[in-house]
Coordinates of C-alpha atoms and ligand atoms in Angstrom, one line a residue:
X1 CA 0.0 0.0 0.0
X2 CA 2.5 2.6 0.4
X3 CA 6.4 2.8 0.3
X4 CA 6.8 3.0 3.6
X5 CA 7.2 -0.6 4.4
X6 CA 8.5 -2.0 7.8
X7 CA 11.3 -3.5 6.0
X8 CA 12.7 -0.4 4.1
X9 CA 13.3 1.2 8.1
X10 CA 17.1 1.1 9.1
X11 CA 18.9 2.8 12.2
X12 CA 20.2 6.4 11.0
X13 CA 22.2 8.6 13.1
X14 CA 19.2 11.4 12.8
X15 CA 21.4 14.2 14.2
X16 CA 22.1 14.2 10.5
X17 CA 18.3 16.2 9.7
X18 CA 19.7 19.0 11.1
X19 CA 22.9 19.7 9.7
X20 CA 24.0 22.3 7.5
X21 CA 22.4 21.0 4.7
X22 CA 18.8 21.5 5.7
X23 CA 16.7 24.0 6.7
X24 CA 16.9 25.8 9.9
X25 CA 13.2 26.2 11.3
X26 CA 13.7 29.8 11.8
X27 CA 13.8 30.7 8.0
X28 CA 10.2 29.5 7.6
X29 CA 9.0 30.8 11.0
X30 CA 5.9 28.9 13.2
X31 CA 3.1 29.7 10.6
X32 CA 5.5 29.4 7.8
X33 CA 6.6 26.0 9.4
X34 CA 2.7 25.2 10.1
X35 CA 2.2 26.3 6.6
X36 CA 4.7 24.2 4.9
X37 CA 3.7 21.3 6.3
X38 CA 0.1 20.9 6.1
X39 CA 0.0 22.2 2.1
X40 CA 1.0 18.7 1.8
X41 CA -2.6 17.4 3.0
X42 CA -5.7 18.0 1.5
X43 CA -9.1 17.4 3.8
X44 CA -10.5 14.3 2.4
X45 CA -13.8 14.1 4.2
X46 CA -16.7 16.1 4.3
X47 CA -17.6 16.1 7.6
X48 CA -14.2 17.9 8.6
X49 CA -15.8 21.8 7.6
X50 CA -12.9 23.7 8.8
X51 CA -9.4 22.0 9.4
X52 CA -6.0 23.4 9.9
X53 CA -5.6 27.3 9.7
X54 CA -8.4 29.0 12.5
X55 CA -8.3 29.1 16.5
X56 CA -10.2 25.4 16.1
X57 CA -11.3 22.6 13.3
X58 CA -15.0 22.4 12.6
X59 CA -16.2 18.7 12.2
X60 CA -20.1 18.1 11.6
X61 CA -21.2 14.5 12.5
X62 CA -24.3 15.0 11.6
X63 CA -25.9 17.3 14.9
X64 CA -24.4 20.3 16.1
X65 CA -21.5 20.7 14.6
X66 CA -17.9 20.1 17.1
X67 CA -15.1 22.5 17.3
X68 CA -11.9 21.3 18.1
X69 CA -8.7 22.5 19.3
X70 CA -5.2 21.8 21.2
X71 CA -2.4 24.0 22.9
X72 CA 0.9 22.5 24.3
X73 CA 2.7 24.4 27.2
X74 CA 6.6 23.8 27.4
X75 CA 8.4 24.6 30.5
X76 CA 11.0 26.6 29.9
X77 CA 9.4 28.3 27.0
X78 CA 5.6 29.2 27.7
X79 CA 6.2 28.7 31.4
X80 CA 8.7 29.5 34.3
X81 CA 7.9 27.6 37.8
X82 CA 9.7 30.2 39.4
X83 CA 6.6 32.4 39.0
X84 CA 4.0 30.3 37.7
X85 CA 2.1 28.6 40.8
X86 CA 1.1 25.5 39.1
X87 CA -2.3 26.1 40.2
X88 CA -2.4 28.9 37.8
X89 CA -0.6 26.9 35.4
X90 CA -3.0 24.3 35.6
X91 CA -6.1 27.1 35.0
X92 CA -4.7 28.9 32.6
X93 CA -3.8 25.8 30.2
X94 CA -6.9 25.2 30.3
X95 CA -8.0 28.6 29.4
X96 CA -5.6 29.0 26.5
X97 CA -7.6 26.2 24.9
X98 CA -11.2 27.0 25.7
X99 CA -10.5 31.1 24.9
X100 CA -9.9 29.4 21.3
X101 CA -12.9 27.5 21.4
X102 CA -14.7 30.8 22.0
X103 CA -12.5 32.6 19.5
X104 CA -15.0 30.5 17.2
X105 CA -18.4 32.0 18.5
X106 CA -18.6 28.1 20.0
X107 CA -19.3 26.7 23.3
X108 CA -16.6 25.0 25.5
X109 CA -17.3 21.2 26.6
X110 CA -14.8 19.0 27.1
X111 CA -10.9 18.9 27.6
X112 CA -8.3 16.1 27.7
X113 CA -5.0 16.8 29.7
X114 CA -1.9 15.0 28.6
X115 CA 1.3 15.7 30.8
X116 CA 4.9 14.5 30.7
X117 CA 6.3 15.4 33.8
X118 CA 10.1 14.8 35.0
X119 CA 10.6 12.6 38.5
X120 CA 11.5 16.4 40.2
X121 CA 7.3 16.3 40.3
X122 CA 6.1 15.3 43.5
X123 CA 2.4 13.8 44.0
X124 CA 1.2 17.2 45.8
X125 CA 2.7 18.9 42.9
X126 CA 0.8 17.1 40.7
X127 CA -2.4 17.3 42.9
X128 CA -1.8 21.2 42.7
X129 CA -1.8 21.7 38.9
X130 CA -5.4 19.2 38.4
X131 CA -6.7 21.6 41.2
X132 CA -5.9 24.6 39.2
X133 CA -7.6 22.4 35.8
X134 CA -10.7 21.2 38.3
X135 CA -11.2 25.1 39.3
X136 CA -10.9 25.9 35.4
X137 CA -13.5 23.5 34.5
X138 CA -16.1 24.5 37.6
X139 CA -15.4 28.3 36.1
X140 CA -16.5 26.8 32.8
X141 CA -18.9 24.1 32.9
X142 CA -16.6 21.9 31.0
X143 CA -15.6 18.2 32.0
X144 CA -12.8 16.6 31.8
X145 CA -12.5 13.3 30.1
X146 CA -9.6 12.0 29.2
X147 CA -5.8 12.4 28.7
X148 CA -2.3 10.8 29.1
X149 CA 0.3 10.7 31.1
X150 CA 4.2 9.9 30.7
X151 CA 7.2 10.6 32.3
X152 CA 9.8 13.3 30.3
X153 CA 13.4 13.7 30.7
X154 CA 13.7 17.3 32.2
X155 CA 10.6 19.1 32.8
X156 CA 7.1 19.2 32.1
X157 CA 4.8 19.5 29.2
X158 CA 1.4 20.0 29.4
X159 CA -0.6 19.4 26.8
X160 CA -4.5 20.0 26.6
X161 CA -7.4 19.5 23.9
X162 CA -10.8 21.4 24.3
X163 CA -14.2 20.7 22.6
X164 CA -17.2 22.5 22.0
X165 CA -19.8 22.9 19.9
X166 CA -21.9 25.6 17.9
X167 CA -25.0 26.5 16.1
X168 CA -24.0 25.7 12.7
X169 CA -25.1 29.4 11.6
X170 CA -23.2 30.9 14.4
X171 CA -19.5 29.8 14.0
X172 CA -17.3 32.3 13.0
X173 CA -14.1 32.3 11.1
X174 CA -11.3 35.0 11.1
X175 CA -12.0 34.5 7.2
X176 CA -15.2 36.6 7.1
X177 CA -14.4 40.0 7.6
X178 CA -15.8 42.7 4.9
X179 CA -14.2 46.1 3.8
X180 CA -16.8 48.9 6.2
X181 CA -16.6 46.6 9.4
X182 CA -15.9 47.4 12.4
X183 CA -13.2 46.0 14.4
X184 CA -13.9 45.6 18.3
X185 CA -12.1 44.0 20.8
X186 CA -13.6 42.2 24.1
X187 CA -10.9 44.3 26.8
X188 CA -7.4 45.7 27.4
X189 CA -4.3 44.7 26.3
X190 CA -0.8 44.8 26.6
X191 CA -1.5 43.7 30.6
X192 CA -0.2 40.1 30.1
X193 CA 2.9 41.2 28.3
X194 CA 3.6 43.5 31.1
X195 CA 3.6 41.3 34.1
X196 CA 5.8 39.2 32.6
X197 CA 8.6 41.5 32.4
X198 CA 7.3 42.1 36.3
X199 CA 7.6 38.6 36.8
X200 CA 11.2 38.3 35.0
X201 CA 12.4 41.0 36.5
X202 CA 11.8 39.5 40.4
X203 CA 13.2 36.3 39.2
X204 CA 16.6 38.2 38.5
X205 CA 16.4 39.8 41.6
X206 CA 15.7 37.5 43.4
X207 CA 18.5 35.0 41.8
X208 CA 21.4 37.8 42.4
X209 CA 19.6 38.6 46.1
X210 CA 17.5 35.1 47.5
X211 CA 16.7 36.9 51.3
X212 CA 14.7 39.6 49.1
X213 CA 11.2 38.9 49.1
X214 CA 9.5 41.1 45.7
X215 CA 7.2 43.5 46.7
X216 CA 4.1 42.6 44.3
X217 CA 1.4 44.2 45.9
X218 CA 1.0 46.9 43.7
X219 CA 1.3 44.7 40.4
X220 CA -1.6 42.8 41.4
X221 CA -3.5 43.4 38.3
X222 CA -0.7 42.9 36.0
X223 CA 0.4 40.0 37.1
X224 CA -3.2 38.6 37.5
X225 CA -3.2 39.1 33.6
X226 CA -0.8 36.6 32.8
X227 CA -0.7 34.3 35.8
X228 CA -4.5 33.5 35.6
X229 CA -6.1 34.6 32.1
X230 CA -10.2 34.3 31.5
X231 CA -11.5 32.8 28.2
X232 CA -14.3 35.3 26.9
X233 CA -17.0 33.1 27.1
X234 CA -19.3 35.6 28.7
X235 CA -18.8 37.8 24.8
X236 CA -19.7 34.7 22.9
X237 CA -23.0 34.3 25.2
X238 CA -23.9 38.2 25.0
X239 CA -23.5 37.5 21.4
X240 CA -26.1 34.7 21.2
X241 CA -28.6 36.6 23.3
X242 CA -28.8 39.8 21.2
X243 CA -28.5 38.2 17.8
X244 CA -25.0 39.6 17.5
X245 CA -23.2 37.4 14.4
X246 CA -19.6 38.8 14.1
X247 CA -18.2 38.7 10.7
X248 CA -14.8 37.6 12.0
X249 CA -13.2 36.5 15.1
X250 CA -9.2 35.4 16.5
X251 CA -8.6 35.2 20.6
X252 CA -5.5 37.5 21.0
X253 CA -2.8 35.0 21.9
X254 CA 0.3 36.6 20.2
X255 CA -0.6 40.1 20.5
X256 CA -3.6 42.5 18.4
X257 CA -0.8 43.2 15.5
X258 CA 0.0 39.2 14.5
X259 CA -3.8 38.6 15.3
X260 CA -5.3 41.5 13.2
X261 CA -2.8 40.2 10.1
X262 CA -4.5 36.7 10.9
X263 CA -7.7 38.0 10.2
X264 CA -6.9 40.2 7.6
X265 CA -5.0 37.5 5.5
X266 CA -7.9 35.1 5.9
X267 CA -10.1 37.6 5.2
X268 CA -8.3 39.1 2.1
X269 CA -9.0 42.5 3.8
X270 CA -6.8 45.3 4.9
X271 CA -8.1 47.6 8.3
X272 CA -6.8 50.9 10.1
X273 CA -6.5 50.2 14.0
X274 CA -7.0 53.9 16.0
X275 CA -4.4 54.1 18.6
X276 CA -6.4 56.4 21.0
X277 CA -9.0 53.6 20.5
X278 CA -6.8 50.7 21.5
X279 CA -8.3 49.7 25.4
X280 CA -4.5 49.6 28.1
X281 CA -5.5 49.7 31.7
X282 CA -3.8 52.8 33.6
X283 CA -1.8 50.2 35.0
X284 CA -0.2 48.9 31.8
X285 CA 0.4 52.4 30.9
X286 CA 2.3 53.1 33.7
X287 CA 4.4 49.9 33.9
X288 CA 5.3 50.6 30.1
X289 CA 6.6 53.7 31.1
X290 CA 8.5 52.2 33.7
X291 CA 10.0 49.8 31.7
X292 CA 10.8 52.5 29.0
X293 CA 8.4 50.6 26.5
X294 CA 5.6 52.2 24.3
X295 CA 2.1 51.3 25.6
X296 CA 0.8 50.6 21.9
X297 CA 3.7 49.0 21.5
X298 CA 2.7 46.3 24.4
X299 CA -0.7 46.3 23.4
X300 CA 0.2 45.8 20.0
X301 CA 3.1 42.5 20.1
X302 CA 2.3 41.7 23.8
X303 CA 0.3 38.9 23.4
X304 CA -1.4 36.3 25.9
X305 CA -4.5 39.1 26.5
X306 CA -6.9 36.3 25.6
X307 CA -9.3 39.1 25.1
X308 CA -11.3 38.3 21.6
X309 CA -10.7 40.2 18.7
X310 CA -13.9 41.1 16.2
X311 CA -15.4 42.1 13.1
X312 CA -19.0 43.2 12.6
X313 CA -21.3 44.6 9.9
X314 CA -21.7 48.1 10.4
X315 CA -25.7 47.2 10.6
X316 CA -24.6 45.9 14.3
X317 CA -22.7 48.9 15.5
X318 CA -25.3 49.8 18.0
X319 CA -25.3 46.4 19.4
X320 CA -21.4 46.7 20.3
X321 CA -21.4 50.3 21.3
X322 CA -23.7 49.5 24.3
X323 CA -21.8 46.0 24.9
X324 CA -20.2 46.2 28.1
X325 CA -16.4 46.2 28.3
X326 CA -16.3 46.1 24.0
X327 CA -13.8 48.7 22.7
X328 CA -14.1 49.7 19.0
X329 CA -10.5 50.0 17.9
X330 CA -10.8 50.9 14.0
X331 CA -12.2 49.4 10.8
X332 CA -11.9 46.4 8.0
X333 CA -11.3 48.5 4.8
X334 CA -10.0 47.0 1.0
X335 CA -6.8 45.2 1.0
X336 CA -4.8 47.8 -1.4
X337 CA -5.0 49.8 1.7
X338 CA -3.1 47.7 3.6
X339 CA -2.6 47.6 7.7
X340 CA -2.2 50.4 9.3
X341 CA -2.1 52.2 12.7
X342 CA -3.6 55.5 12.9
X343 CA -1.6 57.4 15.8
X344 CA -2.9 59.1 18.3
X345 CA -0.8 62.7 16.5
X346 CA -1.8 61.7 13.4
X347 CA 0.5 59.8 11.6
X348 CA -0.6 56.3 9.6
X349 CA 2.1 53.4 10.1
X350 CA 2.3 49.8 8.8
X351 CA 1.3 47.3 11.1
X352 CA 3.7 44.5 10.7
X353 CA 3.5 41.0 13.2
X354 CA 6.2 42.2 14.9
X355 CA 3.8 45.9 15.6
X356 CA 4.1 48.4 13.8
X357 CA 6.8 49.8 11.5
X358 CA 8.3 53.2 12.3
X359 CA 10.0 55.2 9.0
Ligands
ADP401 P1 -3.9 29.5 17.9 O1 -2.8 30.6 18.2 O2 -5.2 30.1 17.7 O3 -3.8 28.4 18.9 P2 -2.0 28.4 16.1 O4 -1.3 29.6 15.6 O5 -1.3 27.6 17.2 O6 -3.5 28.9 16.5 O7 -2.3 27.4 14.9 C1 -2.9 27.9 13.7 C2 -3.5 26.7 13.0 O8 -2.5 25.7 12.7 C3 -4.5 25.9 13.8 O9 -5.5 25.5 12.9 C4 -3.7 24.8 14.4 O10 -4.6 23.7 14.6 C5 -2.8 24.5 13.2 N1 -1.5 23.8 13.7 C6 -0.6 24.3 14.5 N2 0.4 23.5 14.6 C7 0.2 22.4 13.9 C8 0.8 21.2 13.6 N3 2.0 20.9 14.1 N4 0.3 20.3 12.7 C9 -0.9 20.6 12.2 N5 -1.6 21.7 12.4 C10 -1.1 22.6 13.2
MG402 MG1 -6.3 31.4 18.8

């Protein structure tokens, strides 16, 4: 059947894949990388609606149609135990996954939790990170039902998959935004990015000084934005109860610039964003400054908001202007018009994934 018989395998030193004569990763990037790899497959079935290439697949068994999706954590890169409780770990891998689910205009379910953890995990440790899933899944009515489980050489790797479903007239695709609609976004930004930097900067100090305790208290709502994120769930159901379809939709994960280009790529669109428009708690504003950054800037590449990010016809703009805690931030216009930032004295600058382009 194919040529990829048992008896062709051998034993090759696979160090070899990444010598000098291949590709390094970084040339194509993660969505290049994503890219490359699944133009290989095409979707044979027709129950899968949506596969790779939106916050979740869309597969229709006949019913209501299920969204899927799945988000690995890797210590060291998406998290630092140092500063992560794993409580908070726990909850917001679990929210990662089911603010995608909602990024779909779909309700959240079911997860599965697969972990590979290293024997420097104790029991209690353990126990700590399922409370911080268990009080994830109270929060949002979703079960858990399933996983795996294996041991790792060095750290831990967490690993979840969310369901949900959706009316199949209500799902909504980051593909569907129109030239005249409004963009909207479900709260500030920026926030995550920020405590961060908070959290990094104790670590250091309290690597080069271990008797200093951090003095935290007035970062509380900084750090509360990246140590324990909320999936907007309560937007999707606002939605559904005042017949509010969005055009398009992406959950901010890497920041409003990379997520606006998501849409606007899918969507064959271009869209201004109005900086004086863009939501950053007086907080964020204030650490940026501290930190010698640019606001914008953090709202723009920050990333890990988890806020939801929104198209609409203009027929619906009074039914987001009295949304509470929804921020119109600028407009879908034609794609020769590109993406742009509209600053706050007046100047129009590309928006590029990285922000925003200065000449
Ligand atoms: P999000 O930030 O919303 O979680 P990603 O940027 O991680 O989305 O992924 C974009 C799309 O690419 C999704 O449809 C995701 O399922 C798909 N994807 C990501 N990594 C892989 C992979 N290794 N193989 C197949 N599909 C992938
Ligand atoms: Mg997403």
């Amino acid at each position: 059947m194919s040529t990829f018989a048992a008896g062709n395998l051998a034993i090759h030193v696979s160090p070899d894949l990444m010598s000098e004569t291949h590709t390094d990763i970084s040339k194509l990037g993660e969505f290049g990388l994503i890219d490359h790899l699944s133009s290989r497959f095409s979707l044979r079935r027709t129950d899968t609606l949506k596969g790779i290439g939106d916050d979740a697949a869309v597969l229709d068994y006949g019913g209501t149609p299920v969204i899927m999706t799945t988000d690995m954590l890797v210590e060291g890169i998406h998290f630092d135990l140092m500063y992560h409780p794993l409580r908070h770990l726990g909850y917001k891998a679990v929210i990662v996954n089911l603010s995608d689910i909602c990024a779909m205009n779909a309700i959240p379910r079911h997860i599965t939790v697969s972990v590979a953890i290293s024997n420097r995990f104790s029991v209690e440790a353990m126990e700590e990170l399922y409370e911080g899933i268990r009080i994830a899944c109270e929060a949002y009515d979703v079960d858990l039902v399933g996983g795996d489980t294996t041991s790792s050489p060095k750290g831990m790797v967490l690993s979840i998959t969310a369901l949900g479903t959706a009316h199949p007239d209500r799902i909504t695709y980051r593909s569907g935004a129109r030239p005249g609609d409004i963009l909207c976004v479900t709260g500030d930004l920026g926030a995550a990015y920020l405590g961060l930097q908070i959290l990094e900067r104790e670590k250091q100090v309290f690597l080069a000084t271990p008797d200093m305790q951090p003095e935290l208290s007035t970062k509380k709502y900084l750090i509360g934005r990246q140590l324990k994120p909320e999936a907007q769930l309560d937007a999707i159901r606002y939605f559904e109860r005042n017949g509010l379809l969005p055009t398009a939709m992406i959950d901010i994960s890497d920041g409003l610039a990379s997520d606006l280009l998501h849409i606007c790529k899918k969507s064959g669109v271009g869209a201004f964003i109005e900086e004086a428009q863009v939501p950053i708690h007086d907080e964020a504003r204030l650490q940026a400054f501290e930190f010698n950054l640019d606001p914008i800037t953090c709202a723009l590449s920050g990333g890990e908001d988890y806020e939801l990010l929104f198209t609409v016809d203009p027929k619906d703009l009074d039914k987001v202007r009295f949304m509470e805690s929804v921020y119109i931030i600028g407009e879908i216009t034609a794609p020769e018009d590109g993406v742009t930032l509209h600053t706050s004295g007046g100047q129009i600058h590309p928006i590029t994934a990285q922000g925003w382009v200065h000449f």
